[in-house]
mmCIF file with all atom_site columns, C-alpha atoms in Angstrom:
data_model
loop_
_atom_site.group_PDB
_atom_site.id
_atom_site.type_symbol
_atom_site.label_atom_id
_atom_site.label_alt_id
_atom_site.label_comp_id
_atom_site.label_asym_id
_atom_site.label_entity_id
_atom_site.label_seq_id
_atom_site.pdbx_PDB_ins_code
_atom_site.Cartn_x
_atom_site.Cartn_y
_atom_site.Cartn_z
_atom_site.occupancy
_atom_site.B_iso_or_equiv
_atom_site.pdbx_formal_charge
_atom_site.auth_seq_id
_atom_site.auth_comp_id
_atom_site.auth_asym_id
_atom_site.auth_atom_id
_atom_site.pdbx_PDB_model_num
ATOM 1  C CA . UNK A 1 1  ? 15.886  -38.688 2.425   1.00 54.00 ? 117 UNK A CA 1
ATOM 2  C CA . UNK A 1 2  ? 15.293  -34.946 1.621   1.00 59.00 ? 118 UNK A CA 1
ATOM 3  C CA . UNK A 1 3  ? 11.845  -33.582 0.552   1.00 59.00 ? 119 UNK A CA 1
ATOM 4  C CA . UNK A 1 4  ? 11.742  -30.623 -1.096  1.00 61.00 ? 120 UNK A CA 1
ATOM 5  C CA . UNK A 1 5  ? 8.496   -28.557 -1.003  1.00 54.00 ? 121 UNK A CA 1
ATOM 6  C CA . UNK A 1 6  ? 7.612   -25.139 -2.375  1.00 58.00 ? 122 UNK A CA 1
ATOM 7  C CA . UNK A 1 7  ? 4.806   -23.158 -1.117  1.00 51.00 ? 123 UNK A CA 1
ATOM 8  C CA . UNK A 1 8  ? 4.062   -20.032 -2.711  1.00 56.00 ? 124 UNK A CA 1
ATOM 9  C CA . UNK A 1 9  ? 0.833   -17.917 -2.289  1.00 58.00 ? 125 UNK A CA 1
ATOM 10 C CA . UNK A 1 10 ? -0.742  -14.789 -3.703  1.00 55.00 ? 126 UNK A CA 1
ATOM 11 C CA . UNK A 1 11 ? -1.607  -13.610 -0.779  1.00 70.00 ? 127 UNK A CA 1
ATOM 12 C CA . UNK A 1 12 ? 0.051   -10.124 -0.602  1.00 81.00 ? 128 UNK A CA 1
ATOM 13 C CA . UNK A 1 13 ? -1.229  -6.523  1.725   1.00 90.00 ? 129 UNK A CA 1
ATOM 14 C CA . UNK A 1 14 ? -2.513  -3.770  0.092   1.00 94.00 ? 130 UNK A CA 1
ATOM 15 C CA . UNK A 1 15 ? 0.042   -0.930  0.556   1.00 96.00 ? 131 UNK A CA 1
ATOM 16 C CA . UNK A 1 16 ? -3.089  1.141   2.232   1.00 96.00 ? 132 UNK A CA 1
ATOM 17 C CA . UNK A 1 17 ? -3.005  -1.449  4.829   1.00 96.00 ? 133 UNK A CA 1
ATOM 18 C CA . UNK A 1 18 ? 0.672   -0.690  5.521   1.00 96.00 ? 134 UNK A CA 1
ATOM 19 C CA . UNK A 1 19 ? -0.294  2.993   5.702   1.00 98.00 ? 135 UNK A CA 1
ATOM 20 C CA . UNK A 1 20 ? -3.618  2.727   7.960   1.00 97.00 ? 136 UNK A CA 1
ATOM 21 C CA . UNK A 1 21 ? -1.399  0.801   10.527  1.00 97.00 ? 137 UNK A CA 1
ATOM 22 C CA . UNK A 1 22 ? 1.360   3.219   10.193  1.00 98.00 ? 138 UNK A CA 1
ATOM 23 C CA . UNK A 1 23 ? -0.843  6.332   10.612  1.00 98.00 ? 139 UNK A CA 1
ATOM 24 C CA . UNK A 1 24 ? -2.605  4.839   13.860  1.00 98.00 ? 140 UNK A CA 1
ATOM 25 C CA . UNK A 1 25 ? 1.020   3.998   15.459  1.00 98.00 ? 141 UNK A CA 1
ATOM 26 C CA . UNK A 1 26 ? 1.782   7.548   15.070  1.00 98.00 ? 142 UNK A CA 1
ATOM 27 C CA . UNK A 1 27 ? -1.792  8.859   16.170  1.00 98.00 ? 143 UNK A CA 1
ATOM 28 C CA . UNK A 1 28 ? -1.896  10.550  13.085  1.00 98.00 ? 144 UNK A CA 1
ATOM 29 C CA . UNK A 1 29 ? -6.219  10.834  11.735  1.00 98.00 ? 145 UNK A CA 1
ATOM 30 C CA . UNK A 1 30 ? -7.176  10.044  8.714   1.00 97.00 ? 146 UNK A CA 1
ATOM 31 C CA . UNK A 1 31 ? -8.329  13.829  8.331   1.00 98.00 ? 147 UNK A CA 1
ATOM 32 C CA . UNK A 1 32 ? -5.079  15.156  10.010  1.00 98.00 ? 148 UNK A CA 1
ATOM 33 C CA . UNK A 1 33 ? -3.070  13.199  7.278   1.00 98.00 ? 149 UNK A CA 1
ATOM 34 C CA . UNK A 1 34 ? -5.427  14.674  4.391   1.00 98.00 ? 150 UNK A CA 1
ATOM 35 C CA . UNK A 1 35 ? -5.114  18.201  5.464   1.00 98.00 ? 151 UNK A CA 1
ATOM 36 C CA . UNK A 1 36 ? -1.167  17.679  5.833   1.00 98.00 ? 152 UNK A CA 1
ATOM 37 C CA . UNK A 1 37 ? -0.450  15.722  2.332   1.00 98.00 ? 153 UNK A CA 1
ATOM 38 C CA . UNK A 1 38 ? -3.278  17.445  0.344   1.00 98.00 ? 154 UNK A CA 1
ATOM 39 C CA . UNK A 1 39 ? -4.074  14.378  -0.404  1.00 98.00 ? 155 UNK A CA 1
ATOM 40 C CA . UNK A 1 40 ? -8.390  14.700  -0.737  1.00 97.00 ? 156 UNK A CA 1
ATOM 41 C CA . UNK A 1 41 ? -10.240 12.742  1.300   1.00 97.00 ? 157 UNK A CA 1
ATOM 42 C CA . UNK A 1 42 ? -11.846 10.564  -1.036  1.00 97.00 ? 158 UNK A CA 1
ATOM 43 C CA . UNK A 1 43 ? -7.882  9.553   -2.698  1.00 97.00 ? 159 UNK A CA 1
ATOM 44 C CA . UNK A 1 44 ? -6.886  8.792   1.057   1.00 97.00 ? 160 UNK A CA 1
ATOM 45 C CA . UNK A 1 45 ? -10.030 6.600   1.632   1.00 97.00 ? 161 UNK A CA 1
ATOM 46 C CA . UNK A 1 46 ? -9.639  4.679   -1.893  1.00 96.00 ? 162 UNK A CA 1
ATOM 47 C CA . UNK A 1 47 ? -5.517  4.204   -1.252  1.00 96.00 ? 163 UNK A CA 1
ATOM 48 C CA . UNK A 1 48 ? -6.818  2.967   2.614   1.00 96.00 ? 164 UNK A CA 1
ATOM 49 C CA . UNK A 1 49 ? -9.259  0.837   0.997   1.00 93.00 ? 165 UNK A CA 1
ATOM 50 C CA . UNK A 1 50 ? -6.805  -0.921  -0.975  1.00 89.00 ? 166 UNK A CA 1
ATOM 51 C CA . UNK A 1 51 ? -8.904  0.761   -4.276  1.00 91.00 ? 167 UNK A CA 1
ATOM 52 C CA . UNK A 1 52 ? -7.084  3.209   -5.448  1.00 89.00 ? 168 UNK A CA 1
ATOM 53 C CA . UNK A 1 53 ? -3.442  3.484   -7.214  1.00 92.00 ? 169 UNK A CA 1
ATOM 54 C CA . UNK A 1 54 ? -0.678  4.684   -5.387  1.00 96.00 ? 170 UNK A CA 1
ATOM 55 C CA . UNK A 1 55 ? 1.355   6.698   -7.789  1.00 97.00 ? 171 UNK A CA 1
ATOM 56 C CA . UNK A 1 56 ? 4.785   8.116   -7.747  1.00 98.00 ? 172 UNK A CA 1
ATOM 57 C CA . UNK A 1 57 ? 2.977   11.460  -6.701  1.00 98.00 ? 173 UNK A CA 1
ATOM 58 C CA . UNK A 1 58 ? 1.247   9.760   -4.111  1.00 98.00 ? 174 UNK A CA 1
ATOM 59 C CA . UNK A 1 59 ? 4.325   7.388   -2.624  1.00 98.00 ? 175 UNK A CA 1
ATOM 60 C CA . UNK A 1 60 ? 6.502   11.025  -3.223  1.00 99.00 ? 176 UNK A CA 1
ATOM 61 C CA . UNK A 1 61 ? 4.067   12.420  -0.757  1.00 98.00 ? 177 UNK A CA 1
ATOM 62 C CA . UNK A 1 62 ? 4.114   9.780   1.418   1.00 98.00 ? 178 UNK A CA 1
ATOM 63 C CA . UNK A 1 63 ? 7.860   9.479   1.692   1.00 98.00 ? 179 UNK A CA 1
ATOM 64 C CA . UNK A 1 64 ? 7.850   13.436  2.534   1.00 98.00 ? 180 UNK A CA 1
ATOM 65 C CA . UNK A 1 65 ? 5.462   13.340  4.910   1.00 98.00 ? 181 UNK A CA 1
ATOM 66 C CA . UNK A 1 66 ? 6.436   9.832   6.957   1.00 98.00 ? 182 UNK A CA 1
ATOM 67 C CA . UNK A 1 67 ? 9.550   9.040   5.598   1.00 98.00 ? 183 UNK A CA 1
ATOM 68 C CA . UNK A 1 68 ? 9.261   6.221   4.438   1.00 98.00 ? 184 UNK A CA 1
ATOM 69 C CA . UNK A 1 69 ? 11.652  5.841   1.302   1.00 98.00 ? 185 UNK A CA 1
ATOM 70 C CA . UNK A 1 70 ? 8.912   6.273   -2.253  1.00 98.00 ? 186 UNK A CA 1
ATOM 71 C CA . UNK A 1 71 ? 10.189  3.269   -3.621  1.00 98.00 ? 187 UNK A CA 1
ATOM 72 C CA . UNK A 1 72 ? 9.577   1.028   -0.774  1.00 97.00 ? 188 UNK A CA 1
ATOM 73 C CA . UNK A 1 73 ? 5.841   2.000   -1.316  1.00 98.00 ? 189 UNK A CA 1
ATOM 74 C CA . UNK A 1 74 ? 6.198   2.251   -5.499  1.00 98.00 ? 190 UNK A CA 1
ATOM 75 C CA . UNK A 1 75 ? 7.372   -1.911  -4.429  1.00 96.00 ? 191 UNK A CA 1
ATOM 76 C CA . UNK A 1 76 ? 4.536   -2.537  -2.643  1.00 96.00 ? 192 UNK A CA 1
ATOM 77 C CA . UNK A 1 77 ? 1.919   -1.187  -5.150  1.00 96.00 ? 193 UNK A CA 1
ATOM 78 C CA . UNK A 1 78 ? 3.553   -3.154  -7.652  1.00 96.00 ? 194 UNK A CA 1
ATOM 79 C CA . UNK A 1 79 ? 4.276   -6.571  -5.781  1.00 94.00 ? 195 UNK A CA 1
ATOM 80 C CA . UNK A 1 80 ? -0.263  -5.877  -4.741  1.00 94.00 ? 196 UNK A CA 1
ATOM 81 C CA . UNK A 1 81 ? -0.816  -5.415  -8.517  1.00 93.00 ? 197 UNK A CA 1
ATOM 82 C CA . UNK A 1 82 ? 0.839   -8.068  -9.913  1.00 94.00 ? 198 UNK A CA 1
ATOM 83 C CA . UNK A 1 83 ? -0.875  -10.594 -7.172  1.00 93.00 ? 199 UNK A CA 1
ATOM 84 C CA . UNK A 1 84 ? -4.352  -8.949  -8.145  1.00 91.00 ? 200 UNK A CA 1
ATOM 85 C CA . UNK A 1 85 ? -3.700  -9.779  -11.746 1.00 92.00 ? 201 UNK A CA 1
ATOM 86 C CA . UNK A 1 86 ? -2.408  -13.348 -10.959 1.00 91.00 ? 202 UNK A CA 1
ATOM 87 C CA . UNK A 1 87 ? -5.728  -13.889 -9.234  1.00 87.00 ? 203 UNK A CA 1
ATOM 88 C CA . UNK A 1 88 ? -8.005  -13.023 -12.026 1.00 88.00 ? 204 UNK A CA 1
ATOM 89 C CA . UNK A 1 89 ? -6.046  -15.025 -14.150 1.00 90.00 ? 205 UNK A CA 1
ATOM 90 C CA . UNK A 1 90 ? -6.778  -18.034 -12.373 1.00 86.00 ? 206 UNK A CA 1
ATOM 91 C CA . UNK A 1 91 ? -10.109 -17.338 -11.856 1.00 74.00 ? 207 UNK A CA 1
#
């Protein structure tokens, strides 16, 4: 007999998540980072935070400065948005 089950959660990390972990492998401050992407400090906080938007500006900066491709973090913005959304419509 075969049982199939599907599991499927919203559970999904914010995108700032991804970047706070990558800037601490590399050493790299918040501050440091800000002064190098003049990106302000408040943006960086917000994006960190999971708050704020990352745009094509902002993943175009982040691809320049850690090279990590702008659509891989474009993705993850969306995939984050889309879960947030789901969320509040089930709540």
């Amino acid at each position: 007999m075969t049982t199939k089950s599907t599991y499927t959660t919203n559970h999904v990390t914010p995108p700032g998540r991804i970047l706070a972990a990558e800037l601490k492998e590399r050493g790299i401050t918040r501050s440091a980072f800000s002064r190098a992407t003049h990106l302000s400090p408040m943006v960086l906080s917000a994006l960190l935070k999971g708050a704020g938007n990352l745009t094509p500006e902002i993943a175009a900066i982040l691809a320049a400065e850690l090279g990590i491709p702008a659509d891989l973090w474009l993705g993850l913005e969306r995939r984050y948005r889309e879960a947030l959304d789901r969320a509040a419509a089930v709540a």
